[in-house]
mmCIF file of C-alpha atoms in Angstrom:
data_model
loop_
_atom_site.group_PDB
_atom_site.id
_atom_site.type_symbol
_atom_site.label_atom_id
_atom_site.label_comp_id
_atom_site.label_asym_id
_atom_site.label_seq_id
_atom_site.Cartn_x
_atom_site.Cartn_y
_atom_site.Cartn_z
ATOM 1 C CA MET A 1 -36.126 -15.598 22.126
ATOM 2 C CA GLN A 2 -35.341 -16.487 18.528
ATOM 3 C CA ASN A 3 -31.831 -16.685 17.315
ATOM 4 C CA VAL A 4 -30.574 -14.562 14.634
ATOM 5 C CA SER A 5 -29.321 -16.306 11.644
ATOM 6 C CA SER A 6 -25.907 -14.954 10.452
ATOM 7 C CA HIS A 7 -25.191 -14.677 6.838
ATOM 8 C CA GLN A 8 -22.104 -16.747 5.682
ATOM 9 C CA GLN A 9 -22.267 -15.584 1.988
ATOM 10 C CA PHE A 10 -21.881 -11.921 0.859
ATOM 11 C CA ILE A 11 -22.384 -9.895 -2.383
ATOM 12 C CA LEU A 12 -19.892 -7.248 -3.287
ATOM 13 C CA ASN A 13 -21.939 -4.591 -4.620
ATOM 14 C CA GLY A 14 -19.464 -1.741 -5.233
ATOM 15 C CA PHE A 15 -20.243 0.881 -7.760
ATOM 16 C CA GLU A 16 -23.921 -0.645 -8.135
ATOM 17 C CA GLY A 17 -25.071 2.904 -8.463
ATOM 18 C CA LEU A 18 -23.481 3.377 -11.904
ATOM 19 C CA GLY A 19 -26.007 0.685 -13.372
ATOM 20 C CA GLU A 20 -25.089 -0.236 -17.074
ATOM 21 C CA LEU A 21 -21.975 1.918 -17.009
ATOM 22 C CA ARG A 22 -20.364 -0.401 -14.258
ATOM 23 C CA PRO A 23 -18.530 -2.730 -16.874
ATOM 24 C CA VAL A 24 -16.783 0.348 -18.262
ATOM 25 C CA LEU A 25 -14.769 0.393 -14.985
ATOM 26 C CA PHE A 26 -13.067 -2.470 -16.105
ATOM 27 C CA ILE A 27 -10.796 -0.665 -18.729
ATOM 28 C CA PRO A 28 -9.291 1.861 -16.158
ATOM 29 C CA PHE A 29 -8.783 -0.482 -13.362
ATOM 30 C CA PHE A 30 -7.387 -3.143 -15.746
ATOM 31 C CA LEU A 31 -4.877 -0.638 -16.889
ATOM 32 C CA MET A 32 -3.946 0.528 -13.462
ATOM 33 C CA PHE A 33 -3.365 -3.115 -12.356
ATOM 34 C CA ILE A 34 -1.164 -3.808 -15.458
ATOM 35 C CA VAL A 35 0.902 -0.570 -14.653
ATOM 36 C CA ALA A 36 1.101 -1.844 -10.959
ATOM 37 C CA LEU A 37 2.287 -5.137 -11.850
ATOM 38 C CA LEU A 38 4.892 -4.240 -14.309
ATOM 39 C CA ALA A 39 6.253 -1.153 -12.754
ATOM 40 C CA ASN A 40 6.812 -2.868 -9.347
ATOM 41 C CA THR A 41 8.094 -6.002 -11.029
ATOM 42 C CA LEU A 42 10.695 -4.065 -13.138
ATOM 43 C CA LEU A 43 11.684 -2.084 -9.962
ATOM 44 C CA ILE A 44 12.297 -5.277 -7.913
ATOM 45 C CA TYR A 45 14.242 -6.797 -10.869
ATOM 46 C CA VAL A 46 16.503 -4.014 -11.270
ATOM 47 C CA VAL A 47 17.268 -3.483 -7.702
ATOM 48 C CA ILE A 48 17.864 -7.422 -7.420
ATOM 49 C CA SER A 49 20.080 -7.890 -10.466
ATOM 50 C CA GLN A 50 22.202 -4.567 -10.138
ATOM 51 C CA ARG A 51 24.841 -5.031 -7.353
ATOM 52 C CA SER A 52 25.477 -1.298 -7.240
ATOM 53 C CA LEU A 53 21.944 -1.010 -5.882
ATOM 54 C CA HIS A 54 22.248 -3.490 -2.968
ATOM 55 C CA GLN A 55 22.183 -0.651 -0.579
ATOM 56 C CA PRO A 56 19.866 -0.038 2.377
ATOM 57 C CA MET A 57 17.592 2.622 0.711
ATOM 58 C CA SER A 58 17.468 0.570 -2.593
ATOM 59 C CA ILE A 59 16.680 -2.629 -0.651
ATOM 60 C CA LEU A 60 13.643 -0.672 1.030
ATOM 61 C CA ILE A 61 12.270 0.814 -2.109
ATOM 62 C CA ALA A 62 12.245 -2.835 -3.637
ATOM 63 C CA GLY A 63 10.656 -4.036 -0.350
ATOM 64 C CA MET A 64 8.019 -1.380 -0.819
ATOM 65 C CA ALA A 65 7.611 -2.397 -4.414
ATOM 66 C CA PHE A 66 6.982 -6.009 -3.458
ATOM 67 C CA VAL A 67 4.271 -4.962 -1.076
ATOM 68 C CA GLU A 68 2.632 -2.816 -3.698
ATOM 69 C CA LEU A 69 3.075 -5.781 -6.219
ATOM 70 C CA CYS A 70 1.101 -8.112 -3.821
ATOM 71 C CA LEU A 71 -1.412 -5.808 -2.846
ATOM 72 C CA PRO A 72 -3.579 -5.570 -5.859
ATOM 73 C CA VAL A 73 -3.422 -9.254 -6.378
ATOM 74 C CA PHE A 74 -5.655 -9.747 -3.533
ATOM 75 C CA PHE A 75 -8.507 -7.650 -4.676
ATOM 76 C CA VAL A 76 -8.205 -6.358 -8.341
ATOM 77 C CA PRO A 77 -8.679 -9.647 -10.174
ATOM 78 C CA ASN A 78 -11.980 -10.367 -8.353
ATOM 79 C CA MET A 79 -13.145 -6.866 -8.766
ATOM 80 C CA LEU A 80 -12.454 -6.902 -12.652
ATOM 81 C CA LEU A 81 -14.337 -10.231 -12.898
ATOM 82 C CA SER A 82 -17.250 -8.721 -11.011
ATOM 83 C CA PHE A 83 -17.121 -5.709 -13.523
ATOM 84 C CA LEU A 84 -17.267 -8.006 -16.660
ATOM 85 C CA PHE A 85 -19.325 -11.168 -15.568
ATOM 86 C CA ASP A 86 -21.117 -9.641 -12.509
ATOM 87 C CA TRP A 87 -19.560 -12.133 -10.199
ATOM 88 C CA LYS A 88 -20.067 -10.637 -6.853
ATOM 89 C CA GLY A 89 -20.285 -13.513 -4.428
ATOM 90 C CA ILE A 90 -17.747 -14.256 -1.531
ATOM 91 C CA SER A 91 -17.956 -16.464 1.596
ATOM 92 C CA LEU A 92 -17.190 -15.116 5.081
ATOM 93 C CA ILE A 93 -14.075 -17.222 5.210
ATOM 94 C CA GLY A 94 -12.891 -15.954 1.765
ATOM 95 C CA CYS A 95 -13.948 -12.398 2.933
ATOM 96 C CA LEU A 96 -11.891 -12.532 6.174
ATOM 97 C CA VAL A 97 -8.832 -13.996 4.491
ATOM 98 C CA GLN A 98 -8.945 -11.269 1.789
ATOM 99 C CA MET A 99 -9.369 -8.642 4.453
ATOM 100 C CA GLN A 100 -6.311 -10.051 6.285
ATOM 101 C CA PHE A 101 -4.184 -9.813 3.268
ATOM 102 C CA ILE A 102 -5.353 -6.473 2.021
ATOM 103 C CA HIS A 103 -4.893 -4.646 5.432
ATOM 104 C CA PHE A 104 -1.719 -6.490 6.430
ATOM 105 C CA PHE A 105 0.122 -5.373 3.241
ATOM 106 C CA GLY A 106 -1.774 -2.051 3.242
ATOM 107 C CA ALA A 107 -0.310 -1.370 6.553
ATOM 108 C CA PHE A 108 3.100 -1.673 5.105
ATOM 109 C CA GLN A 109 2.555 1.038 2.673
ATOM 110 C CA THR A 110 3.346 3.485 5.614
ATOM 111 C CA THR A 111 5.518 1.171 7.510
ATOM 112 C CA PHE A 112 7.997 1.140 4.670
ATOM 113 C CA LEU A 113 7.951 5.100 4.674
ATOM 114 C CA VAL A 114 8.865 4.892 8.218
ATOM 115 C CA TRP A 115 11.883 2.803 7.528
ATOM 116 C CA MET A 116 12.900 4.928 4.775
ATOM 117 C CA ALA A 117 12.743 8.110 6.966
ATOM 118 C CA VAL A 118 14.850 6.228 9.576
ATOM 119 C CA ASP A 119 17.292 5.514 6.857
ATOM 120 C CA ARG A 120 17.688 9.089 5.686
ATOM 121 C CA TYR A 121 17.896 10.205 9.251
ATOM 122 C CA PHE A 122 20.924 8.155 9.752
ATOM 123 C CA ALA A 123 22.531 8.890 6.370
ATOM 124 C CA ILE A 124 21.963 12.779 6.839
ATOM 125 C CA CYS A 125 22.400 13.096 10.515
ATOM 126 C CA THR A 126 24.923 10.567 11.418
ATOM 127 C CA PRO A 127 26.767 9.874 8.154
ATOM 128 C CA LEU A 128 29.782 8.577 10.000
ATOM 129 C CA TYR A 129 28.063 5.693 11.383
ATOM 130 C CA TYR A 130 25.457 5.184 8.686
ATOM 131 C CA HIS A 131 26.724 1.763 7.325
ATOM 132 C CA GLU A 132 27.012 0.469 10.875
ATOM 133 C CA VAL A 133 23.703 1.475 12.087
ATOM 134 C CA MET A 134 21.936 0.281 8.770
ATOM 135 C CA ALA A 135 23.755 -3.216 8.953
ATOM 136 C CA LEU A 136 21.032 -5.747 8.926
ATOM 137 C CA GLN A 137 21.561 -7.176 12.415
ATOM 138 C CA ARG A 138 21.091 -3.596 13.932
ATOM 139 C CA PHE A 139 18.356 -2.297 11.553
ATOM 140 C CA LEU A 140 16.265 -5.339 12.589
ATOM 141 C CA LYS A 141 15.403 -3.630 15.901
ATOM 142 C CA PHE A 142 13.630 -1.128 13.793
ATOM 143 C CA ILE A 143 11.891 -3.806 11.337
ATOM 144 C CA ILE A 144 10.688 -6.489 13.853
ATOM 145 C CA PRO A 145 8.770 -4.332 16.234
ATOM 146 C CA LEU A 146 6.788 -2.570 13.447
ATOM 147 C CA ALA A 147 6.157 -5.916 11.699
ATOM 148 C CA VAL A 148 4.862 -7.570 14.636
ATOM 149 C CA ARG A 149 2.601 -4.479 15.537
ATOM 150 C CA ASN A 150 1.227 -4.616 12.073
ATOM 151 C CA MET A 151 0.399 -8.229 12.274
ATOM 152 C CA LEU A 152 -1.079 -8.267 15.776
ATOM 153 C CA LEU A 153 -3.366 -5.249 15.118
ATOM 154 C CA ILE A 154 -4.532 -6.466 11.784
ATOM 155 C CA THR A 155 -5.165 -10.100 13.176
ATOM 156 C CA LEU A 156 -7.061 -8.460 16.089
ATOM 157 C CA PHE A 157 -9.682 -6.596 14.027
ATOM 158 C CA VAL A 158 -10.125 -9.232 11.479
ATOM 159 C CA GLY A 159 -10.585 -11.952 14.048
ATOM 160 C CA LEU A 160 -13.077 -9.874 15.874
ATOM 161 C CA ALA A 161 -15.103 -9.277 12.674
ATOM 162 C CA GLY A 162 -15.036 -13.006 12.048
ATOM 163 C CA LYS A 163 -17.172 -13.574 15.396
ATOM 164 C CA LEU A 164 -19.851 -11.036 14.463
ATOM 165 C CA SER A 165 -23.248 -12.081 13.238
ATOM 166 C CA PHE A 166 -24.372 -10.540 10.183
ATOM 167 C CA CYS A 167 -28.182 -9.433 9.433
ATOM 168 C CA ARG A 168 -27.342 -8.165 5.909
ATOM 169 C CA ASN A 169 -25.220 -9.775 3.276
ATOM 170 C CA VAL A 170 -24.909 -6.988 0.519
ATOM 171 C CA MET A 171 -21.687 -5.053 0.896
ATOM 172 C CA ASN A 172 -21.460 -1.662 -0.741
ATOM 173 C CA HIS A 173 -17.791 -2.303 -1.707
ATOM 174 C CA CYS A 174 -15.714 -4.046 -4.209
ATOM 175 C CA PHE A 175 -13.500 -6.004 -1.725
ATOM 176 C CA CYS A 176 -13.883 -6.979 1.979
ATOM 177 C CA GLU A 177 -12.988 -3.771 3.654
ATOM 178 C CA HIS A 178 -13.218 -3.896 7.521
ATOM 179 C CA MET A 179 -15.770 -1.357 8.055
ATOM 180 C CA ALA A 180 -17.846 -2.327 5.271
ATOM 181 C CA LEU A 181 -18.252 -5.747 6.615
ATOM 182 C CA VAL A 182 -18.629 -4.516 10.207
ATOM 183 C CA GLU A 183 -21.646 -2.316 9.069
ATOM 184 C CA MET A 184 -23.677 -5.326 8.109
ATOM 185 C CA ALA A 185 -23.366 -6.839 11.498
ATOM 186 C CA CYS A 186 -26.261 -7.194 13.898
ATOM 187 C CA GLY A 187 -26.173 -5.478 17.407
ATOM 188 C CA SER A 188 -23.456 -3.459 18.768
ATOM 189 C CA THR A 189 -20.195 -3.238 16.841
ATOM 190 C CA ALA A 190 -18.453 -0.725 19.239
ATOM 191 C CA ILE A 191 -15.544 -3.115 20.001
ATOM 192 C CA ASN A 192 -14.957 -3.623 16.241
ATOM 193 C CA SER A 193 -14.919 0.169 15.620
ATOM 194 C CA LEU A 194 -12.579 0.510 18.717
ATOM 195 C CA ALA A 195 -10.293 -2.145 17.286
ATOM 196 C CA GLY A 196 -10.336 -0.604 13.917
ATOM 197 C CA LEU A 197 -9.593 2.981 15.251
ATOM 198 C CA MET A 198 -6.825 1.428 17.131
ATOM 199 C CA ALA A 199 -5.121 -0.085 14.119
ATOM 200 C CA ILE A 200 -5.547 3.508 12.311
ATOM 201 C CA PHE A 201 -4.012 5.281 15.215
ATOM 202 C CA PHE A 202 -1.041 2.820 15.948
ATOM 203 C CA ILE A 203 -0.264 2.207 12.237
ATOM 204 C CA PRO A 204 -0.742 5.029 9.839
ATOM 205 C CA VAL A 205 -1.170 7.910 12.112
ATOM 206 C CA LEU A 206 1.593 6.712 14.465
ATOM 207 C CA ASP A 207 3.808 6.321 11.230
ATOM 208 C CA PHE A 208 2.875 9.746 10.102
ATOM 209 C CA PHE A 209 4.218 11.441 13.380
ATOM 210 C CA VAL A 210 7.282 9.401 13.254
ATOM 211 C CA ILE A 211 7.971 10.331 9.677
ATOM 212 C CA ILE A 212 7.178 13.838 10.424
ATOM 213 C CA ALA A 213 9.657 13.999 13.356
ATOM 214 C CA SER A 214 12.345 12.444 11.417
ATOM 215 C CA TYR A 215 11.962 14.723 8.676
ATOM 216 C CA ILE A 216 11.912 17.979 10.931
ATOM 217 C CA VAL A 217 15.159 16.719 12.419
ATOM 218 C CA ILE A 218 16.592 16.018 8.978
ATOM 219 C CA PHE A 219 15.663 19.347 7.541
ATOM 220 C CA THR A 220 17.098 21.202 10.646
ATOM 221 C CA SER A 221 20.389 19.401 10.184
ATOM 222 C CA VAL A 222 20.514 20.155 6.443
ATOM 223 C CA LEU A 223 19.874 23.981 7.239
ATOM 224 C CA ARG A 224 22.612 23.976 9.877
ATOM 225 C CA SER A 225 25.163 22.195 7.456
ATOM 226 C CA SER A 226 26.176 23.447 3.989
ATOM 227 C CA SER A 227 27.501 20.099 2.869
ATOM 228 C CA SER A 228 25.364 17.667 0.818
ATOM 229 C CA GLY A 229 22.329 19.655 1.530
ATOM 230 C CA VAL A 230 20.964 19.641 -2.100
ATOM 231 C CA LYS A 231 21.219 16.161 -2.598
ATOM 232 C CA ALA A 232 19.813 15.225 0.989
ATOM 233 C CA LEU A 233 16.722 17.539 0.066
ATOM 234 C CA HIS A 234 16.282 16.044 -3.137
ATOM 235 C CA THR A 235 16.219 12.393 -1.621
ATOM 236 C CA CYS A 236 13.776 13.486 1.098
ATOM 237 C CA ILE A 237 11.555 15.408 -1.293
ATOM 238 C CA THR A 238 10.857 12.187 -3.163
ATOM 239 C CA HIS A 239 9.839 10.419 -0.192
ATOM 240 C CA ILE A 240 7.631 13.451 0.903
ATOM 241 C CA ILE A 241 5.873 13.328 -2.473
ATOM 242 C CA VAL A 242 5.024 9.535 -1.843
ATOM 243 C CA ILE A 243 3.910 10.152 1.813
ATOM 244 C CA THR A 244 1.704 13.121 0.936
ATOM 245 C CA PHE A 245 -0.310 11.061 -1.680
ATOM 246 C CA SER A 246 -0.314 7.707 0.241
ATOM 247 C CA LEU A 247 -1.514 9.420 3.449
ATOM 248 C CA SER A 248 -3.895 11.835 2.010
ATOM 249 C CA LEU A 249 -5.850 9.009 0.166
ATOM 250 C CA ALA A 250 -5.552 6.684 3.093
ATOM 251 C CA LEU A 251 -7.181 9.389 5.431
ATOM 252 C CA ILE A 252 -10.051 10.269 3.011
ATOM 253 C CA ALA A 253 -10.761 6.529 2.734
ATOM 254 C CA PHE A 254 -10.863 5.843 6.493
ATOM 255 C CA LEU A 255 -12.845 9.047 7.548
ATOM 256 C CA SER A 256 -15.324 8.397 4.797
ATOM 257 C CA TYR A 257 -16.841 5.421 6.752
ATOM 258 C CA ARG A 258 -16.630 7.260 10.226
ATOM 259 C CA VAL A 259 -17.877 10.590 9.317
ATOM 260 C CA LYS A 260 -21.606 10.713 8.213
ATOM 261 C CA SER A 261 -22.221 12.794 5.405
ATOM 262 C CA GLY A 262 -23.908 13.196 1.993
ATOM 263 C CA LEU A 263 -20.933 11.547 0.451
ATOM 264 C CA PRO A 264 -22.451 9.380 -2.494
ATOM 265 C CA GLU A 265 -21.540 5.751 -2.006
ATOM 266 C CA SER A 266 -19.692 5.354 -5.246
ATOM 267 C CA ILE A 267 -17.380 8.090 -4.298
ATOM 268 C CA ARG A 268 -16.543 6.348 -0.961
ATOM 269 C CA VAL A 269 -15.958 3.139 -2.667
ATOM 270 C CA PHE A 270 -13.798 4.770 -5.259
ATOM 271 C CA PHE A 271 -11.539 6.285 -2.514
ATOM 272 C CA SER A 272 -11.342 3.198 -0.551
ATOM 273 C CA THR A 273 -10.168 1.426 -3.721
ATOM 274 C CA MET A 274 -7.800 4.111 -4.852
ATOM 275 C CA TYR A 275 -6.016 4.339 -1.520
ATOM 276 C CA LEU A 276 -4.797 0.710 -2.153
ATOM 277 C CA LEU A 277 -4.417 0.722 -5.929
ATOM 278 C CA PHE A 278 -3.038 4.151 -6.834
ATOM 279 C CA PRO A 279 0.087 4.012 -4.662
ATOM 280 C CA SER A 280 0.808 0.684 -6.395
ATOM 281 C CA CYS A 281 0.916 2.472 -9.611
ATOM 282 C CA PHE A 282 2.357 5.835 -8.681
ATOM 283 C CA ASN A 283 5.275 4.936 -6.194
ATOM 284 C CA PRO A 284 7.358 2.745 -8.332
ATOM 285 C CA ILE A 285 7.203 5.516 -11.310
ATOM 286 C CA ILE A 286 8.179 8.347 -8.658
ATOM 287 C CA TYR A 287 11.061 6.227 -7.305
ATOM 288 C CA GLY A 288 12.078 5.158 -10.833
ATOM 289 C CA ILE A 289 12.040 8.718 -12.095
ATOM 290 C CA ARG A 290 13.321 10.794 -9.143
ATOM 291 C CA THR A 291 16.232 8.281 -7.881
ATOM 292 C CA ALA A 292 19.083 8.798 -10.585
ATOM 293 C CA GLU A 293 20.777 5.320 -10.147
ATOM 294 C CA ILE A 294 17.440 3.306 -10.436
ATOM 295 C CA ARG A 295 16.248 5.486 -13.184
ATOM 296 C CA GLN A 296 19.485 4.734 -15.224
ATOM 297 C CA HIS A 297 19.278 0.953 -14.602
ATOM 298 C CA MET A 298 15.601 0.723 -15.423
ATOM 299 C CA LEU A 299 16.075 2.763 -18.690
ATOM 300 C CA LYS A 300 19.039 0.245 -19.642
ATOM 301 C CA THR A 301 16.737 -2.772 -18.647
ATOM 302 C CA LEU A 302 13.788 -1.529 -20.732
ATOM 303 C CA THR A 303 16.065 -0.918 -23.831
ATOM 304 C CA HIS A 304 17.657 -4.286 -23.381
ATOM 305 C CA TRP A 305 14.149 -5.893 -23.355
ATOM 306 C CA THR A 306 13.038 -3.865 -26.317
ATOM 307 C CA GLN A 307 15.990 -4.967 -28.448
ATOM 308 C CA LEU A 308 15.315 -8.662 -27.369
ATOM 309 C CA VAL A 309 11.857 -8.314 -28.478
ATOM 310 C CA GLN A 310 12.653 -6.823 -31.832
ATOM 311 C CA VAL A 311 15.361 -9.624 -32.467
ATOM 312 C CA MET A 312 13.022 -12.460 -31.666
ATOM 313 C CA PRO A 313 11.028 -12.564 -34.881
ATOM 314 C CA TYR A 314 13.938 -13.046 -36.995
ATOM 315 C CA HIS A 315 14.998 -16.247 -35.024
#
């Protein structure tokens, strides 16, 4: 029986259906990339530089901003170069490394929302013990298990993908997404699909149910108590807006590969790209606008930087 030769080099062929219009995509994706870098960098800088923001929730927001600063760096530059110069090649090792980082940091988009929901639960439902419970040594019991879970599950399906033999090497995507790579494999990929579904269930789906359960308890507590209800609801609504956008895009992207339909290839690639990139642009702006203390410090920082830029030409 003749051995099947497995491809070690791949072509990322996302949005190929647009033909000559494909280079035009450089402009919107480049602008989104710049917004993601600047907004998240500003948010991290403000939280680190202002001692008044050295609180658990602000630190969690800065942590999410760090994730959303790193995430686009692993795929957007390559995608932009592909749009401009038609550079589409990537090796199997490069593909697996990119996949590991994209899915690992992407998993923390919902995991940070879980930690924020836990923070709001303790702040609203057990306010007298909040600072005691949210001390780093105690809060690590919520951080470590979820971080280990993310690492193990992502490494599992990336490792399994690396063991496949590939009969095709043209990937209909702009970056190395797990199912986009698995679809090109020879033979059965049932174990890979199972590992991917396990990761979906135990990370975003499980996180979603934990978040929902936390907010049900929080809203029940707020409705029973007349004190600090408005402030609590305002804080929670910010997180609910972020959760709604993040999980909706993620769900559409995941299901588009598993539900066979007449969905055009470019639309599927668009949603898979946006569920990673859009939250990186959207979340820091939402937190900056809706969190009063962060908003004030961000405006002061921007005003200060603007004044420095205006003064520089005169020196």
